[in-house]
Each structure stands twice: as C-alpha cells, then as structure tokens.
C-alpha cells in the first residue's frame, strides 16, 4: 500500500477544552477556540500499512515508542483499520520539532498528523472535516489542528460524534500581527495528564457547571473579536478563561495544580504590561509554561527577561493547517 506523510502544527486554545461528555468518543462538554501555531511546534508523520508486518511499529522522535505511546497509536490505527475494512498492520514514524508532553500540546499536532497520514495511506479519501473527526478520536485538541489560523471545535450533540469537529474561523493570513510568546518554565513530562485531570474535574469540581455557563458568553465575544480581527477586545476574555479552567483544576478533588511560582509571576507581569494598552493575553494549558498572545512581541520578551525561572522563549507566528508531503520519513 502507499506510504503517506502529513505535517500538522500544534494549537494553543484561547477558550479552553477541559471536560468530556463521552470519554470513549472524546466528545467535549463545551466548544473551544484556538490559534494554530507555526512550524516550530509541528509533527511530521509517515504511515505505511504493510502485509509483511506482524504488528504495528511506532518510532517517535527516533525512539521505539514506549508501552503507553504504542497502545495509543495502535488503538488509533485500529479505528483507521475498522473504517477502511482492512487488517494490515502499519509502520508509523513521527518527528516533533518540540519536546513531547512539555505542556505544549504535542498530542494535538501528533494525532492530527497521524489521522491525515493514516487515512491517506489506507486509501480513505477524507475531507479536512473527516480528518478533524478522526483526529478527535486520538486526542481532543487534535480536532482543531486540522486548520490554520483561528479555529473553533464545535462540540456537536450527536451521540456518535459525527457533528463534533473543527471549523476555521479566520485564516492565518489575517493574523500576521499576532504572536504567541511561549515561556518554557518546565519542559518535563507533566505529572497529571490532561486526560486524567479533566475526567476528575468533571466528576468532582463544584465550580465546573458555572464554567460551562460562562464559556457560552466568552465564545460569543471571542468569535466576534476574531471576525473583526481585533485582538484587544478578546485579550481579557482569553486570560479569564485560562484562569477559570485553572480554578476548576484547583477545585478538583484532589486538587490539580499545573502552574508554579514562575507562571504566577508571568501572569502578574502581563497584567502590568496591559495597564497602559492591551497588548498581551496569557493562557496556560496543563502545565506551568506560559503562552502569551501579543501584538507587541518585543515588549513581552523584554518583560520576560526580568523574570527568573524561564528556561527558554519561543516566538511563534500563527500557522497553517495540515499539509501532505512527498518527503517520507522512511523508505
Ligand atoms: C488544557 O487534547 O490533551 O490543552 O482529549 O484527553 O487527549 P485528550 O486531551 P487533550 O487536552 C487538552 C487540554 C488543554 C486545553 C485545550 O487545548 O483546549
């Protein structure tokens, strides 16, 4: 069968996904909105289904996948095999341009690239919408990495998940003035995975239901700001939604704390920067690293230089969605 290679970039949400209504089908409790990042946060994946293989093979960043990674990849390939009605095993080789599980959402680019490469390799003629639905079954945030620019994952209401996919709200070309300055505070693998953490929040947080009510209004404000290409009018909402998600994490039993002292210093410094003019908005995922969306990257970078505990700074542009390549990772 044909070999197929796909590239997908990661995305960082500005209205967060934190909670599932169906854990098996990865159906979320609320819509979420993100920006897709540039090539600095991307995954390239080559897939080939091959009758000579006795089991799936997965090589991630040059190493044979560990047990957990292998299971996740292989379970995902089972979905692809079922859809294509084939039994062949596959070889998967995947390279990230950034550290895995550093709170930089590598599962987003990882499963988006895998969904695109595997569906093409198996001969399924999938649209971007189909790839978005398939990617969702690997990881929720991957649903959004299919498109570039600003993207909304519509939670849908169907029990089979067929209306739970992403749509592009605005292409990357409209956001040339926007950057995400990522401050790496800790590049270690996170202690509580997003998957386990959000399941606990849904089960035990009393605050979670009020989050779901508040998200509706935030989505409206952010959609309209995106339509008007107006970062300033959504900056406060972006920070509010991140704070709200982390408050729900803290309200979980037992509490989940991803942010550390350095993260909190960064939050404070961004608030101070915004006092004269709204130029920045922080958002934190399931880890202590800060994502600071900004229309003035130089000011944000000089602000970050004053804060101790930051290991690395990455300046990301708003990037494109999935693309296919003829440059395969193995021959
Ligand atoms: C905090 O997509 O990693 O980054 O669907 O269980 O694979 P699973 O979770 P995942 O969760 C990401 C959560 C988040 C917020 C977001 O990206 O919206």
Coordinates of N, CA and C and ligand atoms in Angstrom, one line a residue, residues 13 16-18 20 26 72 107 139-141 144 194-195 198 245 285-286, ligand 1:
X13 N -5.2 26.9 22.7 CA -6.6 27.3 22.8 C -6.6 28.7 23.6
X16 N -10.8 27.3 26.4 CA -10.2 26.0 26.6 C -11.2 24.9 26.6
X17 N -10.7 23.7 26.2 CA -11.4 22.4 26.3 C -10.9 21.8 27.5
X18 N -11.8 21.6 28.5 CA -11.4 20.8 29.7 C -12.6 20.1 30.2
X20 N -15.0 16.1 29.2 CA -15.6 15.3 28.1 C -17.0 14.9 28.6
X26 N -14.4 10.9 22.8 CA -13.8 12.2 23.0 C -14.7 13.3 22.5
X72 N -1.6 3.8 22.5 CA -2.4 4.9 22.0 C -2.3 5.0 20.5
X107 N 0.1 16.3 21.7 CA -0.9 15.3 21.2 C -1.8 16.0 20.1
X139 N -7.0 12.5 20.1 CA -6.9 13.5 21.2 C -7.8 14.7 20.9
X140 N -8.5 15.2 21.9 CA -9.5 16.2 21.6 C -8.9 17.5 21.0
X141 N -7.7 17.9 21.5 CA -7.2 19.1 21.0 C -6.7 19.0 19.5
X144 N -8.7 20.4 16.4 CA -8.5 21.8 15.9 C -7.3 22.0 15.1
X194 N -3.6 15.6 30.9 CA -4.9 16.3 30.6 C -6.1 15.3 30.7
X195 N -5.9 14.2 30.1 CA -7.0 13.2 30.0 C -7.5 12.8 31.4
X198 N -8.9 16.1 33.4 CA -10.2 16.7 33.1 C -11.3 15.7 33.5
X245 N -10.4 27.9 33.9 CA -10.0 26.5 33.8 C -9.1 26.1 35.0
X285 N -1.9 25.9 29.6 CA -2.6 24.6 29.4 C -2.3 23.7 30.6
X286 N -2.2 22.4 30.4 CA -2.0 21.6 31.6 C -0.5 21.5 32.0
Ligands
LIG1 C1 -5.6 22.1 28.6 O1 -6.5 17.2 23.9 O2 -4.6 16.7 25.6 O3 -4.7 21.8 26.4 O4 -8.7 14.8 24.5 O5 -7.9 13.6 26.6 O6 -6.4 13.8 24.6 P1 -7.5 14.5 25.4 O7 -6.9 15.8 26.0 P2 -6.0 17.0 25.3 O8 -6.5 18.2 26.3 C2 -6.0 19.5 26.1 C3 -6.5 20.4 27.1 C4 -5.9 21.8 27.2 C5 -6.9 22.8 26.6 C6 -7.1 22.9 25.1 O9 -6.2 22.6 24.4 O10 -8.2 23.3 24.8

